[in-house]
Amino acid sequence: MSDNYITICTVKEVENPKELSEKILKWLQSNETIETELSYCIFSMSNKGYKPGNKHIDVIGSNENILRLKVCGVEIKTEREVFNAGAFTAMTKLECPNCITDRFEGITPQDFFTDNCTEEQLNRFDTVFPEFDKWTNNENASLICPHCLKESNLINYKTDNSIAFSNFGFTFWNWPDLKEEFLMELKAKIGTDIVRMNGHI
Ligand SMILES: [Zn+2]
């Protein structure tokens, strides 16, 4: 069985991810959106999350019974990572800050998904992942643009919000779509721009 997720994270790093997570957790727990105790309820078997609370239905607006699922919790992330990197493909926008050209320009979905890319095209794609790892590990991460040949910091590349370079986020495992008003409130509590990514594993 596959699991769906909604990941919400800040578009950029925040200064105090741990403090912020405590504040948001308290808010979610006082509204009974999530439980107060950690338990094994997320996709990862080695990490714990928070199960939906008694009033979680208030934020999803439907009474789909997610509590019947083993994986139904909320996972909190407060470390640097490329959010949603698992969904990264050559169809993801990664625009050079110097020449404003997409790194993957000219690669068609058909060629990419049927393994018909040229070696040069594949190289453009494969070279990104080591830089993702470097960034996650607080090392210098940069890419040389294949179009203008200029080297730029990874985080200066513009993306289409299907990935984010951040250090603060939540993943709601198998929750249906969250209400817009909840997302607005969440954004206000976090105090900075957030991005929502839907996906499945
Ligand atoms: Zn360029």
XYZ file of N, CA, C and O and ligand atoms in Angstrom:
805
model
N 0.840 -1.195 0.000
C 0.000 0.000 0.000
C 0.875 1.245 0.000
O 1.916 1.286 0.642
N 0.476 2.241 -0.747
C 1.297 3.449 -0.751
C 0.710 4.476 0.213
O -0.464 4.433 0.559
N 1.552 5.359 0.638
C 1.131 6.390 1.580
C 1.194 7.758 0.924
O 2.133 8.070 0.206
N 0.177 8.551 1.190
C 0.163 9.932 0.701
C 0.677 10.854 1.783
O 0.579 10.542 2.965
N 1.206 11.971 1.350
C 1.642 12.932 2.356
C 1.409 14.358 1.895
O 1.330 14.632 0.700
N 1.272 15.220 2.872
C 1.272 16.659 2.611
C 2.426 17.208 3.431
O 2.447 17.043 4.654
N 3.382 17.784 2.772
C 4.480 18.413 3.504
C 4.321 19.917 3.419
O 4.071 20.465 2.348
N 4.421 20.538 4.577
C 4.359 21.996 4.635
C 5.667 22.469 5.245
O 6.065 21.985 6.307
N 6.358 23.363 4.546
C 7.599 23.857 5.130
C 7.757 25.330 4.787
O 7.041 25.863 3.939
N 8.683 25.967 5.474
C 8.952 27.369 5.161
C 9.728 27.409 3.842
O 10.480 26.478 3.530
N 9.548 28.451 3.059
C 10.204 28.501 1.749
C 11.720 28.633 1.892
O 12.463 28.223 1.004
N 12.135 29.186 3.036
C 13.572 29.326 3.302
C 13.847 28.845 4.721
O 12.920 28.583 5.480
N 15.108 28.823 5.079
C 15.447 28.453 6.445
C 14.926 29.505 7.418
O 14.874 30.689 7.093
N 14.583 29.046 8.633
C 14.238 29.983 9.701
C 15.377 29.964 10.712
O 16.176 29.031 10.748
N 15.432 31.006 11.556
C 16.558 31.119 12.475
C 16.481 30.160 13.651
O 17.481 29.701 14.167
N 15.260 29.908 14.089
C 15.077 29.163 15.336
C 14.096 28.001 15.162
O 13.012 28.010 15.749
N 14.458 27.014 14.349
C 13.497 25.956 14.029
C 12.977 25.183 15.249
O 11.791 24.841 15.291
N 13.832 24.953 16.239
C 13.404 24.166 17.415
C 12.348 24.920 18.222
O 11.310 24.379 18.576
N 12.658 26.188 18.492
C 11.702 27.015 19.249
C 10.382 27.130 18.515
O 9.310 27.010 19.097
N 10.499 27.368 17.223
C 9.297 27.523 16.408
C 8.470 26.239 16.428
O 7.242 26.276 16.524
N 9.141 25.099 16.373
C 8.397 23.837 16.356
C 7.653 23.649 17.674
O 6.531 23.165 17.696
N 8.263 24.079 18.782
C 7.573 23.947 20.069
C 6.320 24.806 20.112
O 5.273 24.390 20.597
N 6.459 26.000 19.570
C 5.305 26.908 19.542
C 4.162 26.320 18.694
O 3.002 26.311 19.109
N 4.520 25.830 17.516
C 3.481 25.305 16.620
C 2.875 24.013 17.183
O 1.662 23.799 17.117
N 3.722 23.183 17.787
C 3.214 21.954 18.401
C 2.200 22.282 19.492
O 1.135 21.666 19.567
N 2.548 23.236 20.329
C 1.642 23.624 21.419
C 0.297 24.077 20.869
O -0.755 23.734 21.389
N 0.367 24.836 19.813
C -0.861 25.349 19.193
C -1.699 24.188 18.627
O -2.902 24.096 18.870
N -1.051 23.305 17.905
C -1.772 22.165 17.314
C -2.340 21.253 18.404
O -3.420 20.685 18.257
N -1.603 21.136 19.510
C -2.057 20.262 20.591
C -3.169 20.908 21.403
O -4.112 20.237 21.808
N -3.088 22.216 21.587
C -4.151 22.861 22.367
C -5.459 22.883 21.574
O -6.539 22.888 22.154
N -5.367 22.862 20.259
C -6.578 22.760 19.428
C -7.018 21.312 19.217
O -7.973 21.058 18.494
N -6.279 20.383 19.770
C -6.530 18.945 19.610
C -6.491 18.495 18.155
O -7.192 17.591 17.739
N -5.646 19.177 17.378
C -5.418 18.740 16.000
C -4.540 17.489 16.015
O -4.714 16.577 15.205
N -3.595 17.484 16.952
C -2.737 16.304 17.121
C -2.662 15.934 18.601
O -2.965 16.757 19.470
N -2.234 14.701 18.846
C -2.102 14.244 20.231
C -0.880 14.884 20.892
O -0.001 15.411 20.210
N -0.821 14.792 22.197
C 0.308 15.405 22.904
C 1.497 14.457 23.027
O 2.627 14.903 23.211
N 1.237 13.151 22.914
C 2.325 12.178 23.072
C 2.826 11.694 21.711
O 2.032 11.485 20.794
N 4.122 11.466 21.642
C 4.703 10.889 20.429
C 4.402 9.391 20.362
O 4.324 8.722 21.393
N 4.214 8.882 19.141
C 4.025 7.436 18.983
C 4.486 7.029 17.586
O 4.780 7.884 16.745
N 4.545 5.731 17.351
C 4.949 5.261 16.022
C 3.740 5.348 15.090
O 2.885 4.481 15.093
N 3.659 6.378 14.301
C 2.468 6.585 13.469
C 2.823 7.276 12.155
O 1.952 7.755 11.449
N 4.131 7.353 11.850
C 4.530 7.983 10.592
C 5.208 6.961 9.696
O 5.432 5.823 10.110
N 5.557 7.365 8.508
C 6.109 6.425 7.523
C 7.395 5.780 8.019
O 7.632 4.600 7.806
N 8.229 6.567 8.684
C 9.484 6.036 9.197
C 9.208 5.154 10.414
O 8.464 5.522 11.312
N 9.809 3.977 10.433
C 9.585 3.064 11.551
C 10.472 3.416 12.730
O 10.241 2.974 13.853
N 11.517 4.205 12.480
C 12.443 4.492 13.566
C 12.165 5.840 14.240
O 12.751 6.161 15.261
N 11.296 6.619 13.651
C 10.964 7.903 14.248
C 9.494 7.964 14.637
O 8.666 7.285 14.042
N 9.232 8.811 15.618
C 7.852 8.940 16.073
C 7.239 10.253 15.585
O 7.951 11.185 15.240
N 5.914 10.261 15.613
C 5.195 11.474 15.254
C 3.997 11.627 16.171
O 3.878 10.919 17.184
N 3.126 12.540 15.813
C 1.938 12.788 16.627
C 0.692 12.326 15.876
O 0.441 12.748 14.751
N -0.077 11.483 16.529
C -1.321 11.000 15.920
C -2.355 12.122 15.844
O -2.315 13.061 16.636
N -3.320 11.991 14.917
C -4.391 12.998 14.851
C -5.104 13.090 16.203
O -5.358 12.072 16.847
N -5.402 14.307 16.623
C -6.095 14.510 17.893
C -7.603 14.430 17.718
O -8.123 14.227 16.611
N -8.320 14.619 18.835
C -9.783 14.481 18.834
C -10.479 15.427 17.864
O -11.575 15.147 17.400
N -9.850 16.560 17.597
C -10.521 17.543 16.725
C -9.792 17.738 15.394
O -9.910 18.796 14.782
N -9.085 16.715 14.945
C -8.340 16.875 13.685
C -9.273 17.121 12.512
O -8.898 17.715 11.510
N -10.521 16.648 12.667
C -11.500 16.824 11.576
C -11.737 18.311 11.291
O -12.001 18.705 10.161
N -11.581 19.148 12.313
C -11.762 20.596 12.123
C -10.828 21.173 11.059
O -11.153 22.163 10.435
N -9.656 20.583 10.880
C -8.717 21.173 9.921
C -8.759 20.490 8.556
O -8.161 20.971 7.597
N -9.470 19.365 8.469
C -9.564 18.712 7.153
C -10.972 18.840 6.574
O -11.158 18.714 5.371
N -11.940 19.104 7.433
C -13.276 19.378 6.947
C -14.006 18.176 6.357
O -15.042 18.320 5.726
N -13.448 16.979 6.520
C -14.189 15.794 6.075
C -13.987 14.744 7.153
O -13.043 14.823 7.927
N -14.868 13.788 7.238
C -14.666 12.821 8.317
C -14.109 11.499 7.814
O -14.435 10.427 8.287
N -13.265 11.611 6.828
C -12.520 10.451 6.367
C -11.773 9.875 7.576
O -11.087 10.607 8.284
N -11.932 8.584 7.800
C -11.406 8.012 9.039
C -9.922 7.655 8.913
O -9.561 6.500 8.680
N -9.066 8.670 9.114
C -7.632 8.387 8.944
C -7.066 7.612 10.129
O -6.010 7.007 10.032
N -7.791 7.624 11.252
C -7.282 6.922 12.440
C -7.218 5.408 12.249
O -6.532 4.716 12.991
N -7.925 4.910 11.245
C -7.872 3.467 10.985
C -6.516 3.065 10.388
O -6.170 1.891 10.354
N -5.775 4.053 9.907
C -4.486 3.766 9.259
C -3.355 3.753 10.275
O -3.356 4.521 11.231
N -2.405 2.876 10.020
C -1.237 2.813 10.902
C -0.378 4.070 10.733
O 0.168 4.606 11.684
N -0.274 4.499 9.476
C 0.514 5.702 9.168
C -0.462 6.870 9.010
O -1.123 7.006 7.984
N -0.614 7.669 10.048
C -1.594 8.766 9.997
C -1.118 9.956 10.831
O -1.886 10.854 11.122
N 0.151 9.944 11.223
C 0.625 10.960 12.151
C 1.227 12.180 11.484
O 1.316 12.277 10.260
N 1.634 13.107 12.314
C 2.280 14.329 11.853
C 3.740 14.288 12.301
O 4.036 14.049 13.470
N 4.606 14.494 11.332
C 6.052 14.438 11.578
C 6.594 15.866 11.570
O 6.239 16.647 10.699
N 7.441 16.160 12.524
C 8.006 17.514 12.610
C 9.468 17.462 12.183
O 10.207 16.574 12.606
N 9.883 18.399 11.387
C 11.270 18.429 10.940
C 11.909 19.771 11.264
O 11.365 20.807 10.902
N 13.030 19.725 11.953
C 13.688 20.975 12.346
C 15.167 20.976 11.974
O 15.966 21.696 12.571
N 15.524 20.130 11.029
C 16.912 20.100 10.560
C 16.920 20.482 9.078
O 15.951 20.257 8.369
N 18.051 20.997 8.661
C 18.209 21.370 7.262
C 17.999 20.170 6.338
O 18.580 19.106 6.547
N 17.192 20.340 5.319
C 17.046 19.303 4.292
C 16.438 19.915 3.031
O 15.886 21.009 3.066
N 16.590 19.197 1.939
C 15.888 19.594 0.724
C 14.528 18.916 0.810
O 14.407 17.705 0.620
N 13.522 19.690 1.177
C 12.195 19.118 1.372
C 11.639 18.598 0.049
O 11.742 19.254 -0.981
N 11.093 17.406 0.140
C 10.460 16.758 -1.010
C 11.463 16.369 -2.096
O 11.087 16.201 -3.250
N 12.722 16.194 -1.725
C 13.749 15.872 -2.727
C 13.440 14.554 -3.434
O 13.847 14.345 -4.578
N 12.693 13.681 -2.777
C 12.335 12.397 -3.388
C 11.481 12.570 -4.633
O 11.412 11.670 -5.478
N 10.821 13.705 -4.738
C 9.956 13.945 -5.899
C 10.679 14.760 -6.979
O 10.082 15.169 -7.966
N 11.961 14.978 -6.784
C 12.724 15.802 -7.723
C 12.978 15.052 -9.028
O 13.474 13.925 -9.024
N 12.617 15.651 -10.127
C 12.895 15.072 -11.450
C 13.416 16.191 -12.353
O 13.473 17.349 -11.944
N 13.744 15.831 -13.580
C 14.200 16.862 -14.520
C 13.041 17.766 -14.949
O 13.242 18.731 -15.686
N 11.834 17.453 -14.478
C 10.701 18.325 -14.771
C 10.557 19.400 -13.690
O 9.749 20.317 -13.803
N 11.320 19.261 -12.619
C 11.313 20.279 -11.569
C 12.100 21.488 -12.069
O 13.164 21.335 -12.655
N 11.544 22.662 -11.821
C 12.256 23.859 -12.272
C 13.468 24.132 -11.382
O 13.378 24.067 -10.164
N 14.578 24.408 -12.026
C 15.787 24.789 -11.292
C 16.472 25.833 -12.167
O 17.229 25.522 -13.081
N 16.115 27.079 -11.882
C 16.481 28.166 -12.792
C 17.745 28.887 -12.336
O 17.837 29.351 -11.198
N 18.693 28.978 -13.224
C 19.966 29.648 -12.942
C 19.712 31.123 -12.611
O 19.021 31.817 -13.356
N 20.283 31.597 -11.494
C 20.060 32.998 -11.128
C 20.790 33.974 -12.050
O 20.481 35.157 -12.081
N 21.747 33.486 -12.816
C 22.516 34.369 -13.694
C 21.838 34.553 -15.055
O 21.562 35.672 -15.474
N 21.528 33.447 -15.737
C 20.967 33.590 -17.097
C 19.466 33.298 -17.137
O 18.847 33.357 -18.203
N 18.879 33.025 -15.964
C 17.424 32.808 -15.843
C 16.949 31.708 -16.807
O 15.882 31.823 -17.424
N 17.754 30.704 -16.951
C 17.365 29.586 -17.818
C 17.253 28.333 -16.955
O 18.066 28.123 -16.061
N 16.255 27.537 -17.244
C 16.072 26.301 -16.490
C 17.211 25.336 -16.801
O 17.572 25.137 -17.967
N 17.757 24.767 -15.726
C 18.866 23.823 -15.890
C 18.496 22.685 -16.845
O 19.327 22.174 -17.576
N 17.235 22.291 -16.821
C 16.820 21.105 -17.581
C 16.126 21.467 -18.901
O 15.440 20.634 -19.487
N 16.312 22.681 -19.326
C 15.676 23.104 -20.570
C 16.042 22.138 -21.700
O 17.207 21.753 -21.844
N 15.034 21.752 -22.475
C 15.294 20.863 -23.612
C 15.094 19.390 -23.276
O 15.058 18.550 -24.167
N 14.952 19.074 -21.983
C 14.692 17.675 -21.620
C 13.174 17.480 -21.579
O 12.485 18.167 -20.839
N 12.672 16.582 -22.384
C 11.221 16.374 -22.414
C 10.837 15.308 -21.394
O 11.643 14.419 -21.082
N 9.609 15.386 -20.879
C 9.155 14.351 -19.935
C 9.277 12.965 -20.562
O 9.693 12.007 -19.909
N 8.949 12.910 -21.845
C 9.004 11.609 -22.513
C 10.421 11.024 -22.494
O 10.620 9.864 -22.127
N 11.390 11.839 -22.868
C 12.776 11.358 -22.859
C 13.232 11.009 -21.445
O 13.896 10.004 -21.220
N 12.832 11.862 -20.496
C 13.297 11.643 -19.132
C 12.711 10.366 -18.533
O 13.421 9.546 -17.969
N 11.411 10.189 -18.708
C 10.760 9.055 -18.046
C 10.908 7.733 -18.809
O 10.538 6.682 -18.310
N 11.421 7.812 -20.033
C 11.655 6.555 -20.757
C 13.156 6.293 -20.949
O 13.551 5.481 -21.778
N 13.960 6.999 -20.145
C 15.423 6.802 -20.167
C 16.035 7.044 -21.538
O 16.913 6.311 -21.982
N 15.552 8.073 -22.209
C 16.101 8.395 -23.530
C 16.894 9.692 -23.550
O 17.095 10.281 -24.605
N 17.336 10.107 -22.373
C 18.118 11.337 -22.316
C 19.528 11.075 -22.838
O 20.045 9.966 -22.749
N 20.142 12.136 -23.337
C 21.545 12.012 -23.738
C 22.404 12.008 -22.469
O 21.941 12.370 -21.390
N 23.641 11.636 -22.643
C 24.537 11.607 -21.493
C 24.675 12.999 -20.877
O 24.720 13.164 -19.668
N 24.743 13.987 -21.730
C 24.882 15.369 -21.262
C 23.647 15.773 -20.444
O 23.761 16.404 -19.392
N 22.473 15.386 -20.913
C 21.238 15.730 -20.191
C 21.189 15.024 -18.832
O 20.840 15.631 -17.819
N 21.558 13.767 -18.849
C 21.560 13.005 -17.592
C 22.541 13.585 -16.597
O 22.268 13.650 -15.402
N 23.657 14.023 -17.112
C 24.679 14.611 -16.258
C 24.175 15.889 -15.582
O 24.436 16.140 -14.405
N 23.393 16.662 -16.317
C 22.804 17.881 -15.759
C 21.926 17.544 -14.557
O 21.844 18.288 -13.591
N 21.251 16.401 -14.660
C 20.343 15.956 -13.600
C 21.116 15.321 -12.438
O 20.930 15.680 -11.277
N 22.004 14.408 -12.765
C 22.713 13.643 -11.730
C 23.617 14.517 -10.854
O 23.834 14.212 -9.682
N 24.136 15.599 -11.427
C 25.064 16.445 -10.668
C 24.359 17.232 -9.559
O 25.019 17.804 -8.693
N 23.043 17.248 -9.581
C 22.314 18.027 -8.582
C 22.338 17.340 -7.209
O 22.492 18.000 -6.178
N 22.230 16.015 -7.209
C 22.046 15.308 -5.929
C 23.214 15.437 -4.947
O 22.986 15.635 -3.749
N 24.465 15.337 -5.408
C 25.558 15.549 -4.452
C 25.503 16.942 -3.823
O 25.875 17.124 -2.663
N 25.003 17.912 -4.583
C 24.903 19.282 -4.045
C 23.769 19.361 -3.017
O 23.876 20.084 -2.030
N 22.698 18.631 -3.245
C 21.619 18.547 -2.242
C 22.198 18.011 -0.933
O 21.919 18.525 0.140
N 23.011 16.966 -1.042
C 23.607 16.360 0.161
C 24.529 17.338 0.867
O 24.523 17.447 2.091
N 25.324 18.046 0.074
C 26.238 19.018 0.671
C 25.458 20.082 1.434
O 25.814 20.460 2.543
N 24.418 20.571 0.795
C 23.623 21.617 1.440
C 23.032 21.108 2.759
O 23.078 21.786 3.791
N 22.495 19.901 2.727
C 21.918 19.294 3.928
C 22.956 19.190 5.037
O 22.645 19.359 6.216
N 24.201 18.941 4.659
C 25.283 18.794 5.648
C 26.015 20.105 5.945
O 27.146 20.087 6.441
N 25.370 21.204 5.621
C 25.952 22.528 5.903
C 27.267 22.798 5.185
O 28.119 23.525 5.687
N 27.449 22.183 4.046
C 28.652 22.461 3.257
C 28.264 23.387 2.104
O 27.090 23.539 1.794
N 29.281 23.969 1.465
C 29.006 24.811 0.299
C 28.406 23.968 -0.817
O 28.967 22.946 -1.179
N 27.298 24.421 -1.334
C 26.654 23.685 -2.422
C 26.422 24.643 -3.573
O 25.829 25.702 -3.398
N 26.922 24.273 -4.740
C 26.746 25.154 -5.892
C 26.633 24.321 -7.161
O 27.002 23.148 -7.185
N 26.112 24.945 -8.186
C 25.960 24.265 -9.473
C 26.544 25.140 -10.574
O 26.386 26.362 -10.543
N 27.177 24.493 -11.524
C 27.629 25.232 -12.703
C 26.521 25.119 -13.747
O 26.072 24.021 -14.094
N 26.068 26.258 -14.201
C 24.971 26.272 -15.164
C 25.473 25.758 -16.512
O 26.506 26.209 -17.013
N 24.742 24.813 -17.131
C 25.179 24.274 -18.416
C 24.975 25.276 -19.566
O 25.522 25.101 -20.644
N 24.201 26.321 -19.310
C 23.898 27.285 -20.377
C 24.885 28.465 -20.383
O 25.451 28.790 -21.416
N 25.085 29.092 -19.208
C 25.963 30.269 -19.172
C 27.312 29.954 -18.522
O 28.185 30.826 -18.448
N 27.437 28.723 -18.003
C 28.688 28.235 -17.404
C 29.083 28.945 -16.121
O 30.190 28.800 -15.640
N 28.173 29.722 -15.570
C 28.491 30.403 -14.319
C 28.108 29.520 -13.118
O 27.083 28.853 -13.125
N 28.956 29.566 -12.088
C 28.686 28.798 -10.876
C 27.886 29.654 -9.903
O 28.250 30.802 -9.645
N 26.798 29.101 -9.379
C 25.984 29.852 -8.409
C 25.627 28.951 -7.238
O 25.543 27.731 -7.377
N 25.401 29.593 -6.105
C 24.951 28.845 -4.937
C 23.644 28.130 -5.233
O 22.742 28.709 -5.841
N 23.563 26.913 -4.723
C 22.360 26.108 -4.963
C 21.085 26.846 -4.548
O 20.095 26.853 -5.277
N 21.138 27.489 -3.374
C 19.884 28.084 -2.884
C 19.506 29.369 -3.626
O 18.436 29.910 -3.417
N 20.386 29.849 -4.505
C 19.999 31.003 -5.318
C 19.252 30.596 -6.583
O 18.734 31.443 -7.310
N 19.207 29.300 -6.823
C 18.403 28.813 -7.950
C 16.932 28.920 -7.595
O 16.528 28.666 -6.461
N 16.136 29.289 -8.562
C 14.704 29.393 -8.338
C 14.052 28.041 -8.643
O 14.393 27.404 -9.648
N 13.149 27.622 -7.778
C 12.448 26.352 -8.034
C 10.957 26.640 -8.198
O 10.517 27.779 -8.045
N 10.207 25.599 -8.502
C 8.768 25.787 -8.681
C 7.976 25.409 -7.433
O 6.807 25.073 -7.507
N 8.633 25.424 -6.280
C 7.973 25.084 -5.016
C 7.530 23.630 -4.909
O 6.674 23.303 -4.109
N 8.086 22.766 -5.719
C 7.845 21.342 -5.474
C 8.987 20.780 -4.629
O 8.919 19.653 -4.152
N 10.043 21.583 -4.446
C 11.073 21.283 -3.457
C 11.356 22.582 -2.697
O 10.975 23.661 -3.158
N 12.009 22.488 -1.548
C 12.374 23.702 -0.812
C 13.632 23.445 -0.006
O 13.823 22.359 0.537
N 14.475 24.454 0.064
C 15.686 24.384 0.882
C 15.344 25.019 2.224
O 15.329 26.236 2.359
N 15.037 24.182 3.187
C 14.502 24.715 4.438
C 15.017 23.924 5.636
O 15.756 22.946 5.484
N 14.624 24.364 6.819
C 14.995 23.636 8.039
C 13.803 23.544 8.981
O 13.966 23.291 10.170
N 12.619 23.784 8.443
C 11.445 23.725 9.298
C 10.218 23.283 8.497
O 9.832 23.937 7.532
N 9.644 22.185 8.912
C 8.457 21.731 8.195
C 7.733 20.612 8.921
O 8.205 20.089 9.937
N 6.583 20.282 8.391
C 5.756 19.202 8.925
C 5.345 18.310 7.779
O 5.097 18.800 6.689
N 5.202 17.034 8.081
C 4.570 16.158 7.109
C 3.342 15.534 7.749
O 3.410 14.977 8.845
N 2.221 15.687 7.083
C 0.964 15.082 7.512
C 0.799 13.801 6.694
O 0.548 13.855 5.492
N 0.944 12.663 7.350
C 0.889 11.381 6.643
C -0.542 10.899 6.456
O -1.260 10.688 7.430
N -0.919 10.749 5.198
C -2.233 10.223 4.809
C -3.413 11.102 5.216
O -4.549 10.639 5.233
N -3.135 12.357 5.537
C -4.245 13.279 5.823
C -4.816 13.745 4.483
O -4.066 13.973 3.531
N -6.143 13.887 4.411
C -6.705 14.497 3.194
C -6.340 15.985 3.168
O -5.734 16.491 4.113
N -6.728 16.675 2.118
C -6.355 18.084 1.989
C -6.735 18.895 3.219
O -7.802 18.719 3.785
N -5.834 19.785 3.592
C -6.075 20.621 4.759
C -6.860 21.854 4.320
O -6.695 22.352 3.210
N -7.723 22.344 5.221
C -8.538 23.517 4.897
C -7.657 24.739 4.681
O -6.687 24.946 5.408
N -8.072 25.568 3.727
C -7.321 26.802 3.436
C -7.178 27.671 4.683
O -6.129 28.243 4.931
N -8.261 27.765 5.453
C -8.206 28.647 6.634
C -7.200 28.141 7.667
O -6.529 28.927 8.334
N -7.062 26.815 7.743
C -6.053 26.244 8.650
C -4.655 26.604 8.147
O -3.783 26.998 8.927
N -4.453 26.492 6.853
C -3.136 26.812 6.285
C -2.784 28.285 6.499
O -1.640 28.629 6.788
N -3.800 29.144 6.384
C -3.572 30.582 6.597
C -3.168 30.838 8.046
O -2.258 31.623 8.326
N -3.874 30.176 8.963
C -3.563 30.339 10.384
C -2.167 29.819 10.697
O -1.406 30.431 11.439
N -1.860 28.668 10.106
C -0.550 28.060 10.314
C 0.546 29.002 9.818
O 1.553 29.232 10.484
N 0.314 29.571 8.656
C 1.287 30.503 8.095
C 1.485 31.716 9.014
O 2.607 32.153 9.260
N 0.373 32.211 9.554
C 0.451 33.361 10.459
C 1.235 33.001 11.719
O 2.048 33.782 12.211
N 0.989 31.802 12.248
C 1.706 31.358 13.465
C 3.194 31.195 13.185
O 4.035 31.516 14.021
N 3.514 30.658 12.020
C 4.927 30.447 11.678
C 5.600 31.788 11.401
O 6.757 32.000 11.719
N 4.841 32.687 10.806
C 5.326 34.048 10.627
C 6.182 34.260 9.388
O 6.898 35.251 9.292
N 6.131 33.330 8.455
C 6.877 33.506 7.210
C 6.193 32.682 6.113
O 5.294 31.905 6.403
N 6.621 32.876 4.894
C 5.965 32.165 3.795
C 6.196 30.659 3.878
O 7.285 30.204 4.191
N 5.133 29.933 3.587
C 5.239 28.475 3.609
C 4.849 27.917 2.246
O 4.234 28.610 1.431
N 5.234 26.684 2.029
C 4.857 26.038 0.785
C 4.289 24.669 1.138
O 4.687 24.052 2.120
N 3.289 24.251 0.361
C 2.656 22.944 0.602
C 2.972 22.022 -0.565
O 2.842 22.413 -1.717
N 3.384 20.836 -0.253
C 3.694 19.866 -1.301
C 2.908 18.581 -1.047
O 2.962 18.043 0.055
N 2.215 18.125 -2.054
C 1.486 16.855 -1.912
C 2.256 15.774 -2.664
O 2.789 16.033 -3.732
N 2.285 14.587 -2.097
C 2.965 13.521 -2.801
C 2.596 12.163 -2.267
O 1.733 12.048 -1.380
N 3.205 11.132 -2.819
C 2.994 9.793 -2.260
C 4.263 8.950 -2.413
O 5.096 9.213 -3.273
N 4.345 7.997 -1.532
C 5.499 7.101 -1.531
C 5.013 5.689 -1.811
O 4.017 5.266 -1.242
Zn 23.006 30.149 -16.322
